[in-house]
C-alpha atoms as an extended CHARMM CRD file, in Angstrom:
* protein
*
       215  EXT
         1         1  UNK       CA            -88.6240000000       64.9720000000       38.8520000000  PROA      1               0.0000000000
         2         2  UNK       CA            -85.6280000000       63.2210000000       40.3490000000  PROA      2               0.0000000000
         3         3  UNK       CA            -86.5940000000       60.4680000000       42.7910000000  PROA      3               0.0000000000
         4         4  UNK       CA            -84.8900000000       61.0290000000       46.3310000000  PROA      4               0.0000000000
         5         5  UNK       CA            -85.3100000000       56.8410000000       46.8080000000  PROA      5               0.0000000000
         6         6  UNK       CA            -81.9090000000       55.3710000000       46.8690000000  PROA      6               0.0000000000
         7         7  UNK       CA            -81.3480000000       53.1200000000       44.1370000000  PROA      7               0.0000000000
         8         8  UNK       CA            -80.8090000000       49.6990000000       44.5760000000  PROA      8               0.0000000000
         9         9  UNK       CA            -77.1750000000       49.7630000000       43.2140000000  PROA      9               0.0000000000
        10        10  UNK       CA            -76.6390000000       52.5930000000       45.2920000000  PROA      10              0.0000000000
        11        11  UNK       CA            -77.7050000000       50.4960000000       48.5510000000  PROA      11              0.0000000000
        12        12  UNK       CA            -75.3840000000       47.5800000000       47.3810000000  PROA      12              0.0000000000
        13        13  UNK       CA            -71.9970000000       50.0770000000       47.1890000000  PROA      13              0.0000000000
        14        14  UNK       CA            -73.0950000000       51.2450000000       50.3670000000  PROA      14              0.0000000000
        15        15  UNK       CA            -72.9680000000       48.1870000000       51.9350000000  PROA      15              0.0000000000
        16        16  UNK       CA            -69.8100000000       46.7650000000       50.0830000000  PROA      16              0.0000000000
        17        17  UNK       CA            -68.0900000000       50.1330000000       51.6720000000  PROA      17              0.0000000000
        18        18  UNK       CA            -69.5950000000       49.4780000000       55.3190000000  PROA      18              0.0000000000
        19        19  UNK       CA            -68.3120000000       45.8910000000       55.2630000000  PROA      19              0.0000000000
        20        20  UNK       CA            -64.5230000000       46.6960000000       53.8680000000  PROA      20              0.0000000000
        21        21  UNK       CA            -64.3430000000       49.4150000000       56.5540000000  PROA      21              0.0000000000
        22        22  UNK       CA            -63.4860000000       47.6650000000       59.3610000000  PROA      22              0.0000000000
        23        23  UNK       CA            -60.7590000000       45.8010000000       57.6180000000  PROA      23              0.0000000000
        24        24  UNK       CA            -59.5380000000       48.9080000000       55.4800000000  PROA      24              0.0000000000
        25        25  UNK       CA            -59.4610000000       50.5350000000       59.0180000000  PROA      25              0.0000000000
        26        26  UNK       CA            -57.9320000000       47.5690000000       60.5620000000  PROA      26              0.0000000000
        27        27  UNK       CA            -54.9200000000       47.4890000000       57.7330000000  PROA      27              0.0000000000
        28        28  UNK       CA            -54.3450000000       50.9990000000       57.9180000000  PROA      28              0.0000000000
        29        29  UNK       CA            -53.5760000000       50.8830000000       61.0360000000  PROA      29              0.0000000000
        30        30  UNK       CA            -51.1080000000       48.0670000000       61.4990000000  PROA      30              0.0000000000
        31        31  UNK       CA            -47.7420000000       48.6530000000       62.3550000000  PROA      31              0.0000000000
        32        32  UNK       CA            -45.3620000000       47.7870000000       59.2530000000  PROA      32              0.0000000000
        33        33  UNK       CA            -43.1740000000       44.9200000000       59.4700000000  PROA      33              0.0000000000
        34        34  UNK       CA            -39.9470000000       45.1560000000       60.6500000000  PROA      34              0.0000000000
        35        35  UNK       CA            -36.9670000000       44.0530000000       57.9230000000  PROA      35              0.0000000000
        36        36  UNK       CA            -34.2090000000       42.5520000000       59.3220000000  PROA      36              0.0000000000
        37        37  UNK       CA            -31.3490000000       41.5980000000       56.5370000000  PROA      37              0.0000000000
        38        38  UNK       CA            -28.7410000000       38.8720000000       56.7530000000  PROA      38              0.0000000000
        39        39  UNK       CA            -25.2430000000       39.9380000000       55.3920000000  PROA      39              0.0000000000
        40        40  UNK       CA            -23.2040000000       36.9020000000       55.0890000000  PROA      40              0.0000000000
        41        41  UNK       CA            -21.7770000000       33.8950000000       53.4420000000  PROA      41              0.0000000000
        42        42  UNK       CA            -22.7760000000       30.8150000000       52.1970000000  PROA      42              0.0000000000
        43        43  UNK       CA            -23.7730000000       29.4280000000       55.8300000000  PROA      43              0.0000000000
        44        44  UNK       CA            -26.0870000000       31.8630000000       56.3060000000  PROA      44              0.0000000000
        45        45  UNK       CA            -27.8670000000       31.9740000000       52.4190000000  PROA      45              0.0000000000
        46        46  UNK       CA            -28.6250000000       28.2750000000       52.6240000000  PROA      46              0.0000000000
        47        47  UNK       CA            -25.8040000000       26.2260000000       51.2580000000  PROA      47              0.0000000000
        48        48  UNK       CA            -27.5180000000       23.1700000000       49.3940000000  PROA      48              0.0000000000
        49        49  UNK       CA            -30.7070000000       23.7580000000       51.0990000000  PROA      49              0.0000000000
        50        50  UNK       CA            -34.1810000000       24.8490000000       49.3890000000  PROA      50              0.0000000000
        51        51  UNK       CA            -35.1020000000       28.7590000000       50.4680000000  PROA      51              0.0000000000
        52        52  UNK       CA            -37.5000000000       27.1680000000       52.8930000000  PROA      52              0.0000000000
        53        53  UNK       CA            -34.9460000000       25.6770000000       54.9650000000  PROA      53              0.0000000000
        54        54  UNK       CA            -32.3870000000       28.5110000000       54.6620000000  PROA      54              0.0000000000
        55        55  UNK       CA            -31.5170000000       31.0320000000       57.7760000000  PROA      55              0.0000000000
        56        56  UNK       CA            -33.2930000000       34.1480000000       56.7750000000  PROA      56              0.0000000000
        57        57  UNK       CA            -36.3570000000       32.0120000000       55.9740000000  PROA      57              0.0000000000
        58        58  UNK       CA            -36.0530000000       29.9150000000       59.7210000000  PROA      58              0.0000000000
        59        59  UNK       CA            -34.7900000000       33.3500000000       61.2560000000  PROA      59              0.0000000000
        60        60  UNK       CA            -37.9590000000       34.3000000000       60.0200000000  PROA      60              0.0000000000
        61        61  UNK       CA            -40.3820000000       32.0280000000       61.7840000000  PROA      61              0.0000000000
        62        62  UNK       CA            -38.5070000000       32.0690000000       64.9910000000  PROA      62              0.0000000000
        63        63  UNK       CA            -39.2880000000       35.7850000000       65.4280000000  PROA      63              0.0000000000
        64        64  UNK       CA            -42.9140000000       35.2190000000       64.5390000000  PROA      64              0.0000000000
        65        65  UNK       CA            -42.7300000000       32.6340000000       67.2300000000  PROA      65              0.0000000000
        66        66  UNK       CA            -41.2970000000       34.3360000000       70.1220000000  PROA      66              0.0000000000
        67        67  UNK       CA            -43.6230000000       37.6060000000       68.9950000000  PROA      67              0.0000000000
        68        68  UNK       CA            -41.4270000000       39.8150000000       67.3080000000  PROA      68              0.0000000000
        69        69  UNK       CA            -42.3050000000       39.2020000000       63.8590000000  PROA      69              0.0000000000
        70        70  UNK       CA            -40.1620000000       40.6560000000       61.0710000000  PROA      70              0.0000000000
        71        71  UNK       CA            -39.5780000000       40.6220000000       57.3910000000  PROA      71              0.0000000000
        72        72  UNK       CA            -36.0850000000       38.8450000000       57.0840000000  PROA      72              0.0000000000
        73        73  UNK       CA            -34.1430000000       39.3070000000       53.7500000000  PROA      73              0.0000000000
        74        74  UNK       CA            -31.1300000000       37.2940000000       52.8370000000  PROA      74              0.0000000000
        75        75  UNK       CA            -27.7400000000       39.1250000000       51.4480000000  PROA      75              0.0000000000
        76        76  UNK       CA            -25.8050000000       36.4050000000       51.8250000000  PROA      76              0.0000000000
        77        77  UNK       CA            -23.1580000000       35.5980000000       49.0490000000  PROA      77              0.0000000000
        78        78  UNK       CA            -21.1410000000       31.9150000000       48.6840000000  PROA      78              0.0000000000
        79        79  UNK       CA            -17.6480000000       32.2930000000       49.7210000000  PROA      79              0.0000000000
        80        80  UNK       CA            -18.0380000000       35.9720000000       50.3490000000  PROA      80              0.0000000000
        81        81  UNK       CA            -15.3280000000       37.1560000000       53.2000000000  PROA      81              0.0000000000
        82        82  UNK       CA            -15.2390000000       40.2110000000       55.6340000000  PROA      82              0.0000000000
        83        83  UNK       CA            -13.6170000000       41.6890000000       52.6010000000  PROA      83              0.0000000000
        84        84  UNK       CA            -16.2960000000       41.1460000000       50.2020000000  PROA      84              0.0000000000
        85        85  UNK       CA            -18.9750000000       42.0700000000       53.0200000000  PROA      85              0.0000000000
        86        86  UNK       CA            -17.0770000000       45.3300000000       53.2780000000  PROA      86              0.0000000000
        87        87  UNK       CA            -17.3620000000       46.0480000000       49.8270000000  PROA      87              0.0000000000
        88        88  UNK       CA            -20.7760000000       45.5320000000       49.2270000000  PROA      88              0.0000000000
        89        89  UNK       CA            -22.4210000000       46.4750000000       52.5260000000  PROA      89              0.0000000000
        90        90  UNK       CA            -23.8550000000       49.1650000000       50.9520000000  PROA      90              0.0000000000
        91        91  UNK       CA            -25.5980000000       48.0360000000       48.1580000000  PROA      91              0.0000000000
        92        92  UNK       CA            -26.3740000000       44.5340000000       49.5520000000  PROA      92              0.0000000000
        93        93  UNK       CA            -28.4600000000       45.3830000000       52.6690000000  PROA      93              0.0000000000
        94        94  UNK       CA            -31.4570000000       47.3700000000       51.6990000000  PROA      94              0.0000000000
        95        95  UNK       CA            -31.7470000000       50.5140000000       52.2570000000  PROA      95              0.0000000000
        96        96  UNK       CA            -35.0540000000       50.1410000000       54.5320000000  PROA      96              0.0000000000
        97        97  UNK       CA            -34.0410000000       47.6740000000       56.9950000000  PROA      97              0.0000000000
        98        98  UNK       CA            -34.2280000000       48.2570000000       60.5820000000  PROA      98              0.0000000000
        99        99  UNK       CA            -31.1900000000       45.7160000000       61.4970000000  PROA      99              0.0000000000
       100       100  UNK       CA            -28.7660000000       43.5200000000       59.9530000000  PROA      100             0.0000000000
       101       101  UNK       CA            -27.3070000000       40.7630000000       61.4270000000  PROA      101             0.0000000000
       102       102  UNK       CA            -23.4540000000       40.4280000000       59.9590000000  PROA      102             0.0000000000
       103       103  UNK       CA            -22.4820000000       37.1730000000       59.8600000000  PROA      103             0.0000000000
       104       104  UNK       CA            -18.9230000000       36.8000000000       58.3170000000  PROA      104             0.0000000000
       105       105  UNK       CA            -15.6380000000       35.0380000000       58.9610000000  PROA      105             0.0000000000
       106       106  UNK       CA            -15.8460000000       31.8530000000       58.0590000000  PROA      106             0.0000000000
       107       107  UNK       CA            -14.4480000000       32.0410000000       55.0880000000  PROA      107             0.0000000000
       108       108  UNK       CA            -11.4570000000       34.4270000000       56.5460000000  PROA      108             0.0000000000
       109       109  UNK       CA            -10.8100000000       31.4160000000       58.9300000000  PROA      109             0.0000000000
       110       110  UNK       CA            -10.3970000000       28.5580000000       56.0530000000  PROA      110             0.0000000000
       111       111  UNK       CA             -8.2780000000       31.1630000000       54.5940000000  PROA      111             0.0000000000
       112       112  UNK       CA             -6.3840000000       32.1650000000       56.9740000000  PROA      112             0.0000000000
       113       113  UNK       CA             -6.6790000000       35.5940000000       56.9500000000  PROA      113             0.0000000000
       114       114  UNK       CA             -4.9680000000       38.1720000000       59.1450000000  PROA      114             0.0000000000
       115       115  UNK       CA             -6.8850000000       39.0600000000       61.8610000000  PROA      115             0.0000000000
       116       116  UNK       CA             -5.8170000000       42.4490000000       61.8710000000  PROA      116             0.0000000000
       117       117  UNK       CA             -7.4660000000       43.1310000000       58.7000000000  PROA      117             0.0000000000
       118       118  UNK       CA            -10.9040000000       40.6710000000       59.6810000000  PROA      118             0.0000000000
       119       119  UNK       CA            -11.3020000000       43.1260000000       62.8200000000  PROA      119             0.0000000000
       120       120  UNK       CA            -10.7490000000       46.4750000000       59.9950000000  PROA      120             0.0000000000
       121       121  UNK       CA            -13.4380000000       45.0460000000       57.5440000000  PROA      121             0.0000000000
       122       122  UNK       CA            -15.7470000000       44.3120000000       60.3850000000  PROA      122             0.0000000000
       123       123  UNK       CA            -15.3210000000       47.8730000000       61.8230000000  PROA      123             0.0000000000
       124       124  UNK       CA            -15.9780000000       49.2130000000       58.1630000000  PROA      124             0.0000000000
       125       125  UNK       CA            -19.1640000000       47.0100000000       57.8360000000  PROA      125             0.0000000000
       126       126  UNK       CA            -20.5750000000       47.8800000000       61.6130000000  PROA      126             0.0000000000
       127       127  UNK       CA            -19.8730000000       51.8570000000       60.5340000000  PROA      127             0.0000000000
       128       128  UNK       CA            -21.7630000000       51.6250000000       57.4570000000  PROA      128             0.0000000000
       129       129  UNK       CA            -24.5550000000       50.3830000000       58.9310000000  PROA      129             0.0000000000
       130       130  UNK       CA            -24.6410000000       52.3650000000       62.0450000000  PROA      130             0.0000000000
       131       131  UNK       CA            -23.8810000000       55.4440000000       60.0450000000  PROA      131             0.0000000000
       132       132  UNK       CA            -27.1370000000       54.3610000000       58.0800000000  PROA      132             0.0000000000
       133       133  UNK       CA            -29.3370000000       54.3330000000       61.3580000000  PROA      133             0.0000000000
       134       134  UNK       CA            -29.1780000000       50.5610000000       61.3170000000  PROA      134             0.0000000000
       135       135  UNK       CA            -29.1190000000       47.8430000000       64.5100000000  PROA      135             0.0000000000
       136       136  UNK       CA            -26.6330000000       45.7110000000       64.3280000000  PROA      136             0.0000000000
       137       137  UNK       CA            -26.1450000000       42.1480000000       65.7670000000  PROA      137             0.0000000000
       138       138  UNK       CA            -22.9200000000       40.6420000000       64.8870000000  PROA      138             0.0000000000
       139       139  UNK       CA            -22.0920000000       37.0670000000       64.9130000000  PROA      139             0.0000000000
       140       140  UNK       CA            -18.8770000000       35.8670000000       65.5810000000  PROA      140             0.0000000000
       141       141  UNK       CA            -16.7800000000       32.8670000000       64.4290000000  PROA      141             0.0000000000
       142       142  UNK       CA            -14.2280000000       30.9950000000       66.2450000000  PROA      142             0.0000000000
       143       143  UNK       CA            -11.4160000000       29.2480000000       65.9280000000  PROA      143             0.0000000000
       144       144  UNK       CA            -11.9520000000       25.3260000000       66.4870000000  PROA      144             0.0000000000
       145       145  UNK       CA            -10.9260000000       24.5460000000       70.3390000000  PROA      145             0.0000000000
       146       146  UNK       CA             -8.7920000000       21.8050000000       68.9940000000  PROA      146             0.0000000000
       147       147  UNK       CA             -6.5570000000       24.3600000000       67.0720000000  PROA      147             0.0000000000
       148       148  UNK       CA             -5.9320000000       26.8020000000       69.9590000000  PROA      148             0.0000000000
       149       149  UNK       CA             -3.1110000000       28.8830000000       69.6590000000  PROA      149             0.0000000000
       150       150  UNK       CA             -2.4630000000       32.7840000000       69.5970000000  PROA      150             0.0000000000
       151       151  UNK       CA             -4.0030000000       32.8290000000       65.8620000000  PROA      151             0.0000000000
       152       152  UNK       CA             -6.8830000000       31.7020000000       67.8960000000  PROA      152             0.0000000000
       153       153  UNK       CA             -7.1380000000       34.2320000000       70.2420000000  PROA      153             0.0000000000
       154       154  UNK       CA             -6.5250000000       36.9830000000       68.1120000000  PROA      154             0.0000000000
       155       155  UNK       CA             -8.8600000000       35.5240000000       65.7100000000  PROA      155             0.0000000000
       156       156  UNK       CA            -12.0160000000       35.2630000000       68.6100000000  PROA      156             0.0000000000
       157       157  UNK       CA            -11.0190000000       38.4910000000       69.6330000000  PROA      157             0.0000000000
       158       158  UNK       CA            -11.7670000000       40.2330000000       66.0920000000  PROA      158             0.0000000000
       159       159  UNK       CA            -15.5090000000       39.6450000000       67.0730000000  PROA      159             0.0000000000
       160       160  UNK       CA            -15.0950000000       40.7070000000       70.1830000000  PROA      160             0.0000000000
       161       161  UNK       CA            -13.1740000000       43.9700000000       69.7590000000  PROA      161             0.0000000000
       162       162  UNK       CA            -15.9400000000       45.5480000000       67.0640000000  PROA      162             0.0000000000
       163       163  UNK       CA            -19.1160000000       44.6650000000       69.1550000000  PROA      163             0.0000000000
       164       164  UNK       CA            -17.1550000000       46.2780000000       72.4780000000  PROA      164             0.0000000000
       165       165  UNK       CA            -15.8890000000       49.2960000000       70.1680000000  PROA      165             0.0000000000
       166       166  UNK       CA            -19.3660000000       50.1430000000       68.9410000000  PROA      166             0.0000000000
       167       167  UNK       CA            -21.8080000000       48.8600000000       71.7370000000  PROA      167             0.0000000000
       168       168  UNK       CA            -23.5870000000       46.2960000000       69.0610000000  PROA      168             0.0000000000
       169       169  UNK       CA            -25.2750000000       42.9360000000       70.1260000000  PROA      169             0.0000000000
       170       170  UNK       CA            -23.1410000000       40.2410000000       70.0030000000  PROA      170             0.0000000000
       171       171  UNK       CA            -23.0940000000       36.4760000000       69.3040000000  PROA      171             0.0000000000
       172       172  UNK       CA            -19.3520000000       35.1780000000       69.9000000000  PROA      172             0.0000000000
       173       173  UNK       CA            -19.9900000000       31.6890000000       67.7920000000  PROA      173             0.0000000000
       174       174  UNK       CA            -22.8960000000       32.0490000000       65.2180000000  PROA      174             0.0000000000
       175       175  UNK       CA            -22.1950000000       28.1170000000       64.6220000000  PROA      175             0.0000000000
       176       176  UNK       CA            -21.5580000000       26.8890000000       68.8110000000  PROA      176             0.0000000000
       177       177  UNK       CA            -23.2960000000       23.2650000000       68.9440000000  PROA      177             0.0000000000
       178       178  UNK       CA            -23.4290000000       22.9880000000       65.3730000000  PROA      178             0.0000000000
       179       179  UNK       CA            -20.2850000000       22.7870000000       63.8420000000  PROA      179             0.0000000000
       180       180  UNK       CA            -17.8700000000       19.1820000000       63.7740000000  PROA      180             0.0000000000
       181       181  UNK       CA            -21.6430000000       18.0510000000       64.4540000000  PROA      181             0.0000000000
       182       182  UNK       CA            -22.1290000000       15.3050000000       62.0490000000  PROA      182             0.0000000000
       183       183  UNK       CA            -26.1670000000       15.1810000000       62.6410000000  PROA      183             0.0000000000
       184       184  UNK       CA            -25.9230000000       19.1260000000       62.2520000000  PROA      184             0.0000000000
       185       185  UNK       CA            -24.0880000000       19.1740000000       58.9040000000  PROA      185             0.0000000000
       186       186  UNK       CA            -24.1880000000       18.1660000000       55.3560000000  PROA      186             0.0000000000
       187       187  UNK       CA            -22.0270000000       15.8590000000       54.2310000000  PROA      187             0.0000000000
       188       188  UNK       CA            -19.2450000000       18.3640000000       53.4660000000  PROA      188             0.0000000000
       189       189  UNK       CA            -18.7660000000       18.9120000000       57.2960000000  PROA      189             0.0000000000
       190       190  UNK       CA            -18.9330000000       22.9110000000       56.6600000000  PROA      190             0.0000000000
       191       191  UNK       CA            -22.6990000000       23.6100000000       55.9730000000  PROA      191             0.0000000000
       192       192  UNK       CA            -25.3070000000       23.2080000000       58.3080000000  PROA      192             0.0000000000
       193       193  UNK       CA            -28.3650000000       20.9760000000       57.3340000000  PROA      193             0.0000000000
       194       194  UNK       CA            -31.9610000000       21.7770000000       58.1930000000  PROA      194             0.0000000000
       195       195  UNK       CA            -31.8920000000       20.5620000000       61.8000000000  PROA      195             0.0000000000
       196       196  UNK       CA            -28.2650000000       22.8040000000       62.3530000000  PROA      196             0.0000000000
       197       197  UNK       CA            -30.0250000000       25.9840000000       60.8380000000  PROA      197             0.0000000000
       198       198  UNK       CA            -33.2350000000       26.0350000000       63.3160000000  PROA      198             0.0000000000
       199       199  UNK       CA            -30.7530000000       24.9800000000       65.8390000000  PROA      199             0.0000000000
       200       200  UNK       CA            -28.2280000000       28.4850000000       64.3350000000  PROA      200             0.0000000000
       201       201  UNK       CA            -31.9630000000       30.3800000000       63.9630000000  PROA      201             0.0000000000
       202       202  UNK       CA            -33.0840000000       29.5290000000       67.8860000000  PROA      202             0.0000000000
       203       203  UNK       CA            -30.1260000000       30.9260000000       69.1880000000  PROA      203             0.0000000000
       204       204  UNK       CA            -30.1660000000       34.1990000000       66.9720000000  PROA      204             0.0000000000
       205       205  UNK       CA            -33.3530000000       35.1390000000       67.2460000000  PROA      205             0.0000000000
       206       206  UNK       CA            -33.6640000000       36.5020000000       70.4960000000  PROA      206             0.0000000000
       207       207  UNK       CA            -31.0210000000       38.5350000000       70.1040000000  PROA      207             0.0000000000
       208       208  UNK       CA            -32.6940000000       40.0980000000       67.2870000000  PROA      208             0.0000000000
       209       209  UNK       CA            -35.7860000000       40.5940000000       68.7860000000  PROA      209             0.0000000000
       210       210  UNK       CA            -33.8460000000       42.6910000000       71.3590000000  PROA      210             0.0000000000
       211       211  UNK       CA            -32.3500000000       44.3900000000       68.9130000000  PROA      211             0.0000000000
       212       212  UNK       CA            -35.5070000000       45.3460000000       67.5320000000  PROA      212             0.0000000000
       213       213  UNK       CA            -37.0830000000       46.1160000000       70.3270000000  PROA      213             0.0000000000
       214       214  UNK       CA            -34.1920000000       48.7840000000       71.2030000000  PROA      214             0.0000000000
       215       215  UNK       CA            -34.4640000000       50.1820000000       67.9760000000  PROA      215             0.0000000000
């Protein structure tokens, strides 16, 4: 005759499955974390600074601290251009991403490239994405006051023309307060240091956040 008394192993699984429930339960039901990717150059993967210290990584924990945490994944590449972004836009920003913030020109600028054909690659890039069901926040780069000129303004207005053509979020100078800032730079002058990245990182994030939010 089969005895009807649990066994004692049997009372242990039971209670090992009563106590995971609640977190099991818990997990299960947790929204997934947003990914937000960072297409850019060598400002925004970290130039001479440890992972820690880089943009996506600070972009990071500013959106956990204003309470729109997301997963933020660098595609940066060093002395990549609106060009290269163009060209590698679609295998460089993951395919599961929810928004991208494009972050390109600086390069363009020290080369200077026409802005005609900065304003085409950033239209290409900003299609792409959209096309892909992606949010977009672009991030402009401008032209140092002290240079001026019409190269200037038809520089700055690269930036401007793609976020007005397709309604995107827009930050006109992804580097206002930071750049020519000795305490904000490495000893180049070009590359942010840790203090001009959270600074770079503060003034993104909320942007992001509303992106995310919309989408």
């Amino acid at each position: 005759m089969v005895s009807s008394l649990p066994t004692r192993r049997g009372l242990l699984a039971a209670g090992a499955a009563l106590a995971l429930a609640p977190a099991l339960g818990s997990r299960a039901g947790a929204a997934p974390a947003r990914r937000v990717a960072v297409l850019g150059d060598s400002i925004t993967s970290g130039y001479g600074l440890p992972a820690s210290q880089a943009l996506p990584a600070r972009l990071q924990a500013e959106l956990a601290r204003i309470g729109q945490p997301a997963r933020v994944v660098p595609a940066g590449v060093t002395g990549d251009t609106t060009a290269g972004g163009a060209a590698r836009v679609d295998r460089a920003v993951p395919r599961d991403v929810d928004l991208c913030v494009v972050a390109l020109g600086g390069n363009d600028l020290l080369l200077g490239a026409e802005p005609k054909a900065v304003r085409a690659n950033l239209d290409r890039i900003v299609r792409r994405l959209k096309g892909r069901g992606v949010t977009v926040v672009l991030a402009g780069v401008r032209v140092p006051t002290l240079l001026g000129g019409a190269y200037a303004r038809e520089f700055n207005g690269a930036f401007a023309s793609v976020a007005r053509t397709h309604s995107v979020l827009f930050l006109p100078d992804l580097l206002e307060g930071v750049a020519l800032n000795p305490d904000l730079n490495q000893r180049d002058g070009i590359h942010p240091n840790a203090a001009g990245v959270t600074l770079i990182a503060r003034r993104l994030a909320p942007l992001v956040a509303q992106g995310l939010r919309a989408g």
